[in-house]
Coordinates of N, CA and C in Angstrom, one line a residue:
X893 N -143.7 11.7 -45.6 CA -142.7 11.1 -44.5 C -142.9 12.0 -43.5
X894 N -142.6 11.4 -42.2 CA -142.6 12.4 -40.9 C -141.2 12.5 -40.6
X895 N -140.8 13.7 -40.6 CA -139.4 14.0 -40.3 C -139.2 14.8 -38.8
X896 N -138.3 14.3 -38.3 CA -137.9 14.9 -37.0 C -136.5 15.7 -37.1
X897 N -136.3 16.8 -36.9 CA -135.2 17.5 -37.0 C -134.6 18.0 -35.4
X898 N -133.6 17.3 -35.0 CA -132.9 17.8 -33.7 C -132.0 18.9 -33.9
X899 N -132.2 20.0 -33.4 CA -131.4 21.1 -33.5 C -130.8 21.6 -32.4
X900 N -129.3 21.8 -32.4 CA -128.7 22.4 -31.3 C -127.7 23.6 -31.6
X901 N -128.4 24.6 -31.5 CA -127.5 25.9 -31.7 C -128.2 27.0 -30.7
X902 N -127.3 27.6 -29.7 CA -128.0 28.5 -28.9 C -128.4 30.1 -29.6
X903 N -127.8 30.2 -30.6 CA -128.2 31.7 -31.2 C -129.2 31.7 -32.1
X904 N -130.3 32.7 -32.0 CA -131.3 32.6 -32.9 C -130.9 33.2 -34.4
X905 N -129.8 34.0 -34.5 CA -129.2 34.6 -35.7 C -128.2 33.9 -36.2
X906 N -127.9 32.5 -35.8 CA -126.9 31.7 -36.5 C -127.0 31.2 -37.8
X907 N -126.0 30.8 -38.4 CA -126.1 30.2 -39.9 C -126.8 28.8 -39.7
X908 N -126.6 28.2 -38.6 CA -127.4 26.9 -38.3 C -128.8 27.2 -38.3
X909 N -129.3 28.3 -37.8 CA -130.7 28.7 -37.8 C -131.2 28.8 -39.3
X910 N -130.3 29.4 -40.1 CA -130.7 29.6 -41.6 C -130.8 28.0 -42.4
X911 N -129.8 27.2 -41.9 CA -129.9 25.7 -42.4 C -131.2 25.2 -41.9
X912 N -131.6 25.4 -40.8 CA -132.8 24.7 -40.2 C -134.1 25.2 -40.9
X913 N -134.1 26.6 -41.1 CA -135.2 27.1 -41.8 C -135.3 26.7 -43.3
X914 N -134.1 26.5 -43.8 CA -134.2 26.2 -45.2 C -134.6 24.6 -45.3
X915 N -134.1 23.8 -44.3 CA -134.4 22.4 -44.5 C -136.1 22.1 -44.2
X916 N -136.5 22.9 -43.3 CA -137.9 22.9 -42.8 C -138.7 23.3 -44.1
X917 N -138.4 24.4 -44.6 CA -139.2 25.0 -45.9 C -139.0 23.8 -47.0
X918 N -137.9 23.4 -47.3 CA -137.8 22.4 -48.5 C -138.6 21.2 -48.2
X919 N -138.6 20.6 -47.0 CA -139.2 19.4 -46.6 C -140.9 19.5 -46.7
X920 N -141.1 20.8 -46.0 CA -142.8 21.0 -46.1 C -143.3 21.1 -47.5
X921 N -142.5 21.7 -48.4 CA -142.9 22.1 -49.6 C -143.1 20.8 -50.5
X922 N -142.5 19.8 -50.1 CA -142.7 18.5 -50.5 C -143.7 17.6 -50.0
X923 N -144.5 18.3 -49.1 CA -145.5 17.6 -48.3 C -145.1 16.9 -47.2
X924 N -144.0 17.0 -46.7 CA -143.5 15.9 -45.8 C -143.9 16.8 -44.3
X925 N -144.2 16.1 -43.3 CA -144.6 16.5 -42.1 C -143.2 16.6 -41.2
X926 N -143.1 18.0 -40.8 CA -141.8 18.2 -40.1 C -141.9 18.5 -38.5
X927 N -141.3 17.9 -37.6 CA -141.3 18.3 -36.1 C -139.9 18.9 -35.9
X928 N -139.8 19.8 -35.2 CA -138.4 20.4 -35.0 C -138.3 20.3 -33.4
X929 N -137.2 19.8 -32.9 CA -137.0 19.7 -31.4 C -135.7 20.5 -31.4
X930 N -135.8 21.9 -30.8 CA -134.8 22.9 -30.5 C -134.3 22.6 -29.1
X931 N -133.2 22.0 -28.9 CA -132.7 21.6 -27.8 C -132.4 22.7 -26.7
X932 N -131.9 23.9 -27.2 CA -131.8 25.0 -26.3 C -133.0 25.8 -26.0
X933 N -134.1 25.9 -26.9 CA -135.3 26.5 -26.6 C -136.0 25.4 -25.8
X934 N -136.0 24.5 -25.6 CA -136.6 23.3 -24.7 C -136.0 23.3 -23.5
X935 N -134.6 23.9 -23.3 CA -133.7 23.7 -22.0 C -133.7 22.2 -21.8
X936 N -133.3 21.5 -22.9 CA -133.1 20.1 -22.7 C -131.9 19.8 -21.7
X937 N -132.3 19.0 -20.6 CA -131.4 18.5 -19.6 C -130.6 17.5 -20.2
X938 N -129.2 17.9 -20.5 CA -128.6 16.9 -21.0 C -127.6 15.7 -20.2
X939 N -127.7 16.0 -18.8 CA -126.9 15.1 -18.1 C -127.7 13.9 -17.7
X940 N -127.2 12.7 -18.2 CA -127.6 11.4 -17.8 C -127.2 11.1 -16.4
X941 N -128.4 11.1 -15.5 CA -128.2 11.0 -14.1 C -128.4 9.6 -13.6
X942 N -128.0 9.2 -12.3 CA -128.2 8.0 -11.8 C -129.7 7.8 -11.6
X943 N -130.5 8.8 -11.2 CA -131.9 8.7 -11.1 C -132.5 8.3 -12.6
X944 N -132.0 9.0 -13.6 CA -132.4 8.6 -14.8 C -132.3 7.0 -15.2
X945 N -131.1 6.7 -15.0 CA -131.0 5.2 -15.2 C -131.6 4.2 -14.4
X946 N -131.6 4.7 -13.1 CA -132.6 3.7 -12.2 C -133.9 3.5 -12.7
X947 N -134.5 4.9 -13.1 CA -136.0 4.8 -13.5 C -136.1 3.9 -14.8
X948 N -135.1 4.0 -15.6 CA -135.1 3.4 -16.9 C -135.1 1.7 -16.6
X949 N -134.2 1.5 -15.8 CA -134.3 0.0 -15.5 C -135.4 -0.5 -14.9
X950 N -136.3 0.3 -14.2 CA -137.3 0.1 -13.7 C -138.5 0.1 -14.5
X951 N -138.2 0.3 -15.7 CA -139.2 0.5 -16.9 C -140.0 1.5 -16.9
X952 N -139.5 2.8 -16.2 CA -140.3 4.1 -16.0 C -139.5 5.2 -16.6
X953 N -139.5 5.3 -17.7 CA -138.7 6.5 -18.4 C -139.0 7.9 -17.7
X954 N -137.9 8.7 -17.4 CA -138.3 10.0 -17.0 C -139.1 10.8 -18.3
X955 N -139.9 11.6 -17.8 CA -141.0 12.1 -18.9 C -140.3 12.8 -20.1
X956 N -139.3 13.7 -19.7 CA -138.7 14.4 -21.0 C -137.9 13.4 -21.8
X957 N -137.4 12.2 -21.4 CA -137.0 11.3 -22.1 C -138.0 10.6 -23.0
X958 N -139.2 10.1 -22.3 CA -140.1 9.6 -23.1 C -140.8 10.4 -23.9
X959 N -140.9 11.6 -24.1 CA -141.4 12.7 -24.8 C -140.5 12.6 -26.2
X960 N -139.1 12.8 -25.9 CA -138.2 12.7 -27.1 C -138.3 11.3 -27.9
X961 N -138.3 10.1 -27.1 CA -138.4 8.8 -27.6 C -139.8 8.7 -28.6
X962 N -140.7 9.3 -28.1 CA -142.0 9.5 -28.9 C -141.9 10.0 -30.3
X963 N -141.3 11.0 -30.2 CA -141.1 11.9 -31.4 C -140.1 11.1 -32.4
X964 N -139.2 10.4 -31.9 CA -138.3 9.2 -32.5 C -138.9 8.1 -33.2
X965 N -139.8 7.5 -32.4 CA -140.6 6.5 -32.7 C -141.4 6.8 -33.9
X966 N -142.0 8.0 -33.7 CA -143.0 8.5 -34.9 C -142.4 8.9 -36.2
X967 N -141.0 9.1 -36.2 CA -140.3 9.8 -37.3 C -140.0 8.6 -38.4
X968 N -140.1 9.1 -39.6 CA -139.5 8.1 -40.8 C -138.1 8.4 -40.9
X969 N -137.7 9.8 -40.6 CA -136.4 10.4 -40.7 C -135.9 11.3 -39.7
X970 N -134.9 11.3 -39.4 CA -134.1 12.1 -38.2 C -133.1 12.8 -38.9
X971 N -133.0 14.2 -38.7 CA -131.9 15.0 -39.1 C -131.3 15.7 -37.7
X972 N -130.1 15.6 -37.7 CA -129.3 16.4 -36.7 C -128.7 17.6 -37.4
X973 N -128.9 18.8 -36.7 CA -128.4 20.2 -37.2 C -127.7 20.7 -36.1
X974 N -126.1 20.8 -36.3 CA -125.4 21.4 -35.3 C -124.2 21.9 -35.5
X975 N -123.6 22.7 -34.9 CA -122.3 23.2 -35.1 C -121.3 22.2 -34.6
X976 N -119.9 21.9 -35.1 CA -118.9 21.3 -34.7 C -118.3 22.0 -33.5
X977 N -118.2 21.7 -32.4 CA -117.2 22.3 -31.2 C -116.4 21.2 -30.7
X978 N -114.9 21.5 -30.9 CA -114.1 20.7 -30.3 C -114.3 19.3 -31.0
X979 N -114.4 19.4 -32.3 CA -114.6 18.2 -33.2 C -115.6 17.3 -32.8
X980 N -116.6 17.9 -32.1 CA -117.7 16.9 -32.0 C -119.1 17.6 -31.7
X981 N -120.0 17.1 -31.0 CA -121.2 17.4 -30.8 C -121.3 18.4 -29.6
X982 N -122.1 19.4 -29.6 CA -122.3 20.2 -28.6 C -122.8 19.4 -27.5
X983 N -122.4 19.7 -26.2 CA -122.9 18.9 -25.0 C -124.2 18.7 -24.9
X984 N -125.2 19.7 -25.2 CA -126.6 19.4 -25.3 C -127.1 18.2 -26.2
X985 N -126.3 18.2 -27.4 CA -126.9 17.1 -28.2 C -126.2 15.8 -27.8
X986 N -125.0 16.0 -27.5 CA -124.3 14.8 -26.9 C -125.3 14.0 -25.6
X987 N -125.6 15.0 -24.9 CA -126.7 14.6 -23.8 C -127.8 14.0 -24.2
X988 N -128.4 14.7 -25.2 CA -129.6 13.9 -25.8 C -129.3 12.6 -26.2
X989 N -128.3 12.5 -26.9 CA -128.1 10.9 -27.5 C -127.8 9.9 -26.2
X990 N -127.0 10.5 -25.2 CA -126.8 9.7 -24.1 C -128.1 9.3 -23.4
X991 N -129.0 10.4 -23.2 CA -130.4 10.1 -22.5 C -131.4 9.5 -23.4
X992 N -131.5 9.9 -24.6 CA -132.8 9.5 -25.5 C -132.6 8.2 -26.2
X993 N -131.3 8.2 -26.7 CA -130.8 6.9 -27.4 C -130.5 5.7 -26.5
X994 N -131.5 5.4 -25.7 CA -131.2 4.7 -24.7 C -131.2 3.0 -24.8
X995 N -130.4 2.3 -24.1 CA -130.5 0.9 -24.1 C -132.0 0.4 -23.8
X996 N -132.5 -0.4 -24.8 CA -133.9 -0.9 -24.6 C -134.9 -0.1 -25.5
X997 N -134.4 1.2 -25.8 CA -135.2 1.8 -26.7 C -134.6 2.0 -28.2
X998 N -133.3 2.4 -28.3 CA -132.6 2.6 -29.7 C -131.7 1.3 -29.9
X999 N -131.3 0.5 -28.8 CA -130.5 -0.7 -29.2 C -130.7 -1.6 -28.0
X1000 N -130.3 -2.9 -28.1 CA -130.2 -3.8 -27.2 C -129.2 -4.8 -27.5
X1001 N -129.1 -5.8 -26.5 CA -128.1 -6.9 -26.9 C -128.9 -8.2 -26.8
X1002 N -128.4 -9.0 -27.8 CA -129.1 -10.2 -27.9 C -127.9 -11.3 -28.1
X1003 N -128.6 -12.5 -28.6 CA -127.7 -13.5 -28.7 C -126.7 -13.3 -30.0
X1004 N -127.2 -12.5 -31.0 CA -126.3 -12.2 -32.1 C -125.6 -10.9 -32.1
X1005 N -125.6 -10.4 -30.8 CA -124.8 -9.0 -30.6 C -125.8 -7.9 -30.4
X1006 N -125.4 -6.9 -30.9 CA -126.2 -5.5 -30.6 C -127.6 -5.6 -31.7
X1007 N -128.5 -5.5 -31.1 CA -129.8 -5.3 -31.9 C -130.1 -3.9 -32.1
X1008 N -130.2 -3.6 -33.4 CA -130.5 -2.2 -33.9 C -132.0 -2.0 -33.8
X1009 N -132.5 -1.2 -32.9 CA -134.0 -1.0 -32.6 C -134.6 0.0 -33.5
X1010 N -133.8 0.8 -34.2 CA -134.2 1.9 -34.9 C -134.1 1.7 -36.4
X1011 N -134.0 0.5 -36.7 CA -134.0 0.1 -38.2 C -135.0 0.4 -39.0
X1012 N -134.9 1.0 -40.3 CA -136.0 1.4 -41.0 C -136.1 2.9 -41.1
X1013 N -135.3 3.5 -40.3 CA -135.3 5.1 -40.3 C -134.3 5.5 -41.2
X1014 N -134.2 6.7 -41.8 CA -133.3 7.4 -42.4 C -132.8 8.6 -41.5
X1015 N -131.5 8.8 -41.8 CA -130.8 9.9 -41.0 C -129.9 10.8 -41.9
X1016 N -130.0 12.1 -41.4 CA -129.2 13.1 -42.2 C -128.5 13.9 -41.1
X1017 N -127.1 14.3 -41.1 CA -126.5 15.3 -40.3 C -126.0 16.4 -41.1
X1018 N -126.2 17.5 -40.5 CA -125.6 18.8 -41.2 C -124.9 19.4 -40.2
X1019 N -123.6 19.8 -40.3 CA -122.6 20.4 -39.5 C -122.0 21.7 -40.1
X1020 N -121.7 22.4 -39.2 CA -121.0 23.8 -39.5 C -119.8 23.7 -38.7
X1021 N -118.6 24.5 -39.2 CA -117.5 24.6 -38.4 C -116.7 25.7 -38.9
X1022 N -115.9 26.3 -38.1 CA -115.0 27.6 -38.5 C -114.0 27.2 -39.3
X1023 N -113.2 25.9 -39.1 CA -112.0 25.5 -39.8 C -112.5 25.2 -41.2
X1024 N -111.5 25.8 -42.2 CA -111.8 25.4 -43.5 C -112.0 23.8 -43.7
X1025 N -112.9 23.6 -44.6 CA -113.3 22.1 -44.9 C -112.0 21.2 -45.4
X1026 N -111.3 21.9 -46.3 CA -110.0 21.3 -46.9 C -109.1 20.9 -45.8
X1027 N -109.0 21.6 -44.8 CA -107.9 21.3 -43.6 C -108.6 20.1 -42.9
X1028 N -109.9 20.1 -42.4 CA -110.4 18.9 -42.0 C -110.3 17.7 -42.8
X1029 N -110.5 17.7 -44.1 CA -110.4 16.8 -45.1 C -108.9 16.2 -45.0
X1030 N -107.9 17.1 -45.0 CA -106.6 16.6 -45.2 C -106.1 16.0 -44.0
X1031 N -106.4 16.4 -42.7 CA -106.0 15.8 -41.4 C -106.9 14.5 -41.1
X1032 N -107.9 14.2 -41.8 CA -108.6 13.0 -41.5 C -109.9 13.4 -40.5
X1033 N -110.1 14.6 -40.1 CA -111.1 14.9 -39.1 C -112.5 14.7 -39.7
X1034 N -112.6 15.1 -41.0 CA -114.0 15.0 -41.7 C -114.3 13.4 -41.5
X1035 N -113.5 12.6 -42.1 CA -113.6 11.1 -41.8 C -114.0 10.5 -40.5
X1036 N -113.2 11.1 -39.5 CA -113.4 10.8 -38.2 C -114.7 11.3 -37.6
X1037 N -115.2 12.4 -38.0 CA -116.5 12.9 -37.5 C -117.6 12.1 -38.2
X1038 N -117.5 11.7 -39.4 CA -118.4 10.8 -40.1 C -118.3 9.3 -39.4
X1039 N -117.3 8.9 -39.0 CA -117.3 7.6 -38.4 C -118.0 7.5 -37.0
X1040 N -117.7 8.7 -36.2 CA -118.1 8.8 -34.9 C -119.9 9.1 -35.0
X1041 N -120.2 9.8 -35.8 CA -121.8 10.2 -35.8 C -122.6 9.2 -36.9
X1042 N -122.2 9.1 -38.2 CA -122.8 8.2 -38.9 C -122.8 6.8 -38.6
X1043 N -121.8 6.2 -38.2 CA -121.7 5.0 -37.7 C -121.7 4.7 -36.2
X1044 N -121.0 5.5 -35.5 CA -121.0 5.3 -34.1 C -122.4 5.8 -33.4
X1045 N -123.2 6.6 -34.0 CA -124.6 6.9 -33.6 C -125.6 6.3 -34.3
X1046 N -125.7 6.7 -35.5 CA -126.9 6.4 -36.3 C -126.7 4.8 -36.6
X1047 N -125.8 4.5 -37.4 CA -125.7 3.0 -37.8 C -125.7 2.2 -36.5
X1048 N -125.3 2.4 -35.6 CA -125.2 1.6 -34.3 C -126.8 1.4 -33.9
X1049 N -127.6 2.2 -34.1 CA -129.0 2.0 -33.6 C -129.8 1.6 -35.0
X1050 N -129.3 1.5 -35.9 CA -130.0 1.0 -37.1 C -130.5 2.2 -38.1
X1051 N -130.2 3.4 -37.9 CA -130.7 4.6 -38.6 C -129.7 4.5 -39.9
X1052 N -130.2 4.6 -41.1 CA -129.6 4.5 -42.5 C -129.2 6.0 -42.7
X1053 N -127.9 6.3 -42.7 CA -127.4 7.6 -43.1 C -127.4 7.8 -44.7
X1054 N -128.2 8.8 -44.9 CA -128.4 9.2 -46.3 C -127.3 10.3 -46.8
X1055 N -126.8 11.0 -45.9 CA -125.8 12.0 -46.2 C -125.4 12.7 -45.0
X1056 N -124.3 13.2 -45.0 CA -123.5 14.0 -43.9 C -123.0 15.3 -44.7
X1057 N -123.4 16.4 -44.4 CA -123.2 17.7 -44.9 C -122.2 18.4 -44.1
X1058 N -121.1 18.7 -44.6 CA -120.2 19.7 -43.4 C -119.9 21.0 -44.3
X1059 N -120.1 21.9 -43.5 CA -119.8 23.4 -44.2 C -118.8 24.2 -43.3
X1060 N -117.7 24.3 -43.9 CA -116.6 24.9 -43.0 C -116.4 26.5 -43.3
X1061 N -115.5 27.0 -42.7 CA -115.1 28.5 -42.8 C -116.4 29.3 -42.5
X1062 N -117.2 28.7 -41.6 CA -118.3 29.5 -41.2 C -117.8 30.8 -40.1
X1063 N -118.4 31.9 -40.5 CA -117.9 33.1 -40.1 C -116.9 33.9 -40.8
X1064 N -116.4 33.4 -41.9 CA -115.3 33.9 -42.7 C -115.7 34.0 -44.1
X1065 N -116.9 34.0 -44.5 CA -117.3 33.8 -46.0 C -118.3 34.9 -46.3
X1066 N -118.5 35.1 -47.7 CA -119.5 36.2 -48.1 C -120.8 35.6 -48.3
X1067 N -121.7 36.5 -48.6 CA -123.1 36.2 -48.6 C -123.4 35.0 -49.9
X1068 N -122.6 35.2 -50.9 CA -122.8 34.3 -52.0 C -122.4 32.7 -51.5
X1069 N -121.4 32.6 -50.8 CA -121.1 31.4 -50.2 C -122.0 30.8 -49.4
X1070 N -122.6 31.4 -48.6 CA -123.6 31.0 -47.7 C -125.2 30.6 -48.4
X1071 N -125.3 31.4 -49.5 CA -126.4 31.0 -50.2 C -126.1 29.7 -50.9
X1072 N -125.0 29.6 -51.3 CA -124.7 28.3 -52.0 C -124.8 27.0 -51.2
X1073 N -124.4 27.3 -49.9 CA -124.6 26.3 -48.9 C -125.9 25.9 -48.6
X1074 N -126.9 27.0 -48.5 CA -128.3 26.7 -48.4 C -129.0 26.1 -49.5
X1075 N -128.3 26.5 -50.5 CA -129.0 25.6 -51.7 C -128.7 24.2 -51.7
X1076 N -127.4 23.9 -51.2 CA -127.0 22.5 -51.1 C -128.0 21.8 -50.0
X1077 N -128.3 22.4 -49.0 CA -129.2 22.0 -48.0 C -130.4 21.7 -48.6
X1078 N -131.0 22.5 -49.3 CA -132.4 22.3 -49.9 C -132.3 21.2 -51.0
X1079 N -131.2 21.2 -51.8 CA -131.2 20.0 -52.8 C -130.9 18.7 -52.1
X1080 N -130.3 18.6 -51.0 CA -130.0 17.4 -50.3 C -131.5 16.9 -49.7
X1081 N -132.0 17.7 -48.8 CA -133.3 17.3 -48.3 C -134.4 17.1 -49.4
X1082 N -134.2 17.5 -50.7 CA -135.3 17.4 -51.5 C -135.1 16.2 -52.3
X1083 N -133.8 15.6 -52.4 CA -133.6 14.5 -53.2 C -133.3 13.2 -52.2
X1084 N -133.0 13.3 -51.0 CA -132.5 12.1 -50.2 C -133.8 11.6 -49.5
X1085 N -135.0 12.3 -49.4 CA -136.0 11.6 -48.7 C -137.1 11.4 -49.7

């Protein structure tokens, strides 16, 4: 399979980077082709501008959007790896979704309602957050974040969510706990695709 990993963390020494490296190694070990789009390294412009929408309406996508859409078109599976900030996506990734998952590319409207234009692709989301997972589970935050990302983004455009991993208490754990999380990443990408 062709895998696209959209990665959004600004620090090269983050646990998110370890997750990314683990996922890439596990997928490549199984013979999958992997492309990583590191949004911070690319200095991706997250702001959807009036010029962007005017160009898209005229049928001429800005080059940076067209480039990212080509990676999505070519992918069989799309994985988002990012930290939870303020119970949601970092701005750079939210802007990626705003600009790249555009009307006419990722979805459209028709007589039957919303047309999901990315149907047939699989999706995985891997998140980290500092809050303990049991607290997010108890207050409904985990379920809320699954709904907004798995359903509100992936399912809305037809991407089948195969899993959504949440790793809590990041920054407060010992090495054994982090290794266990990385093993879960490895097992997930090795068995879900």
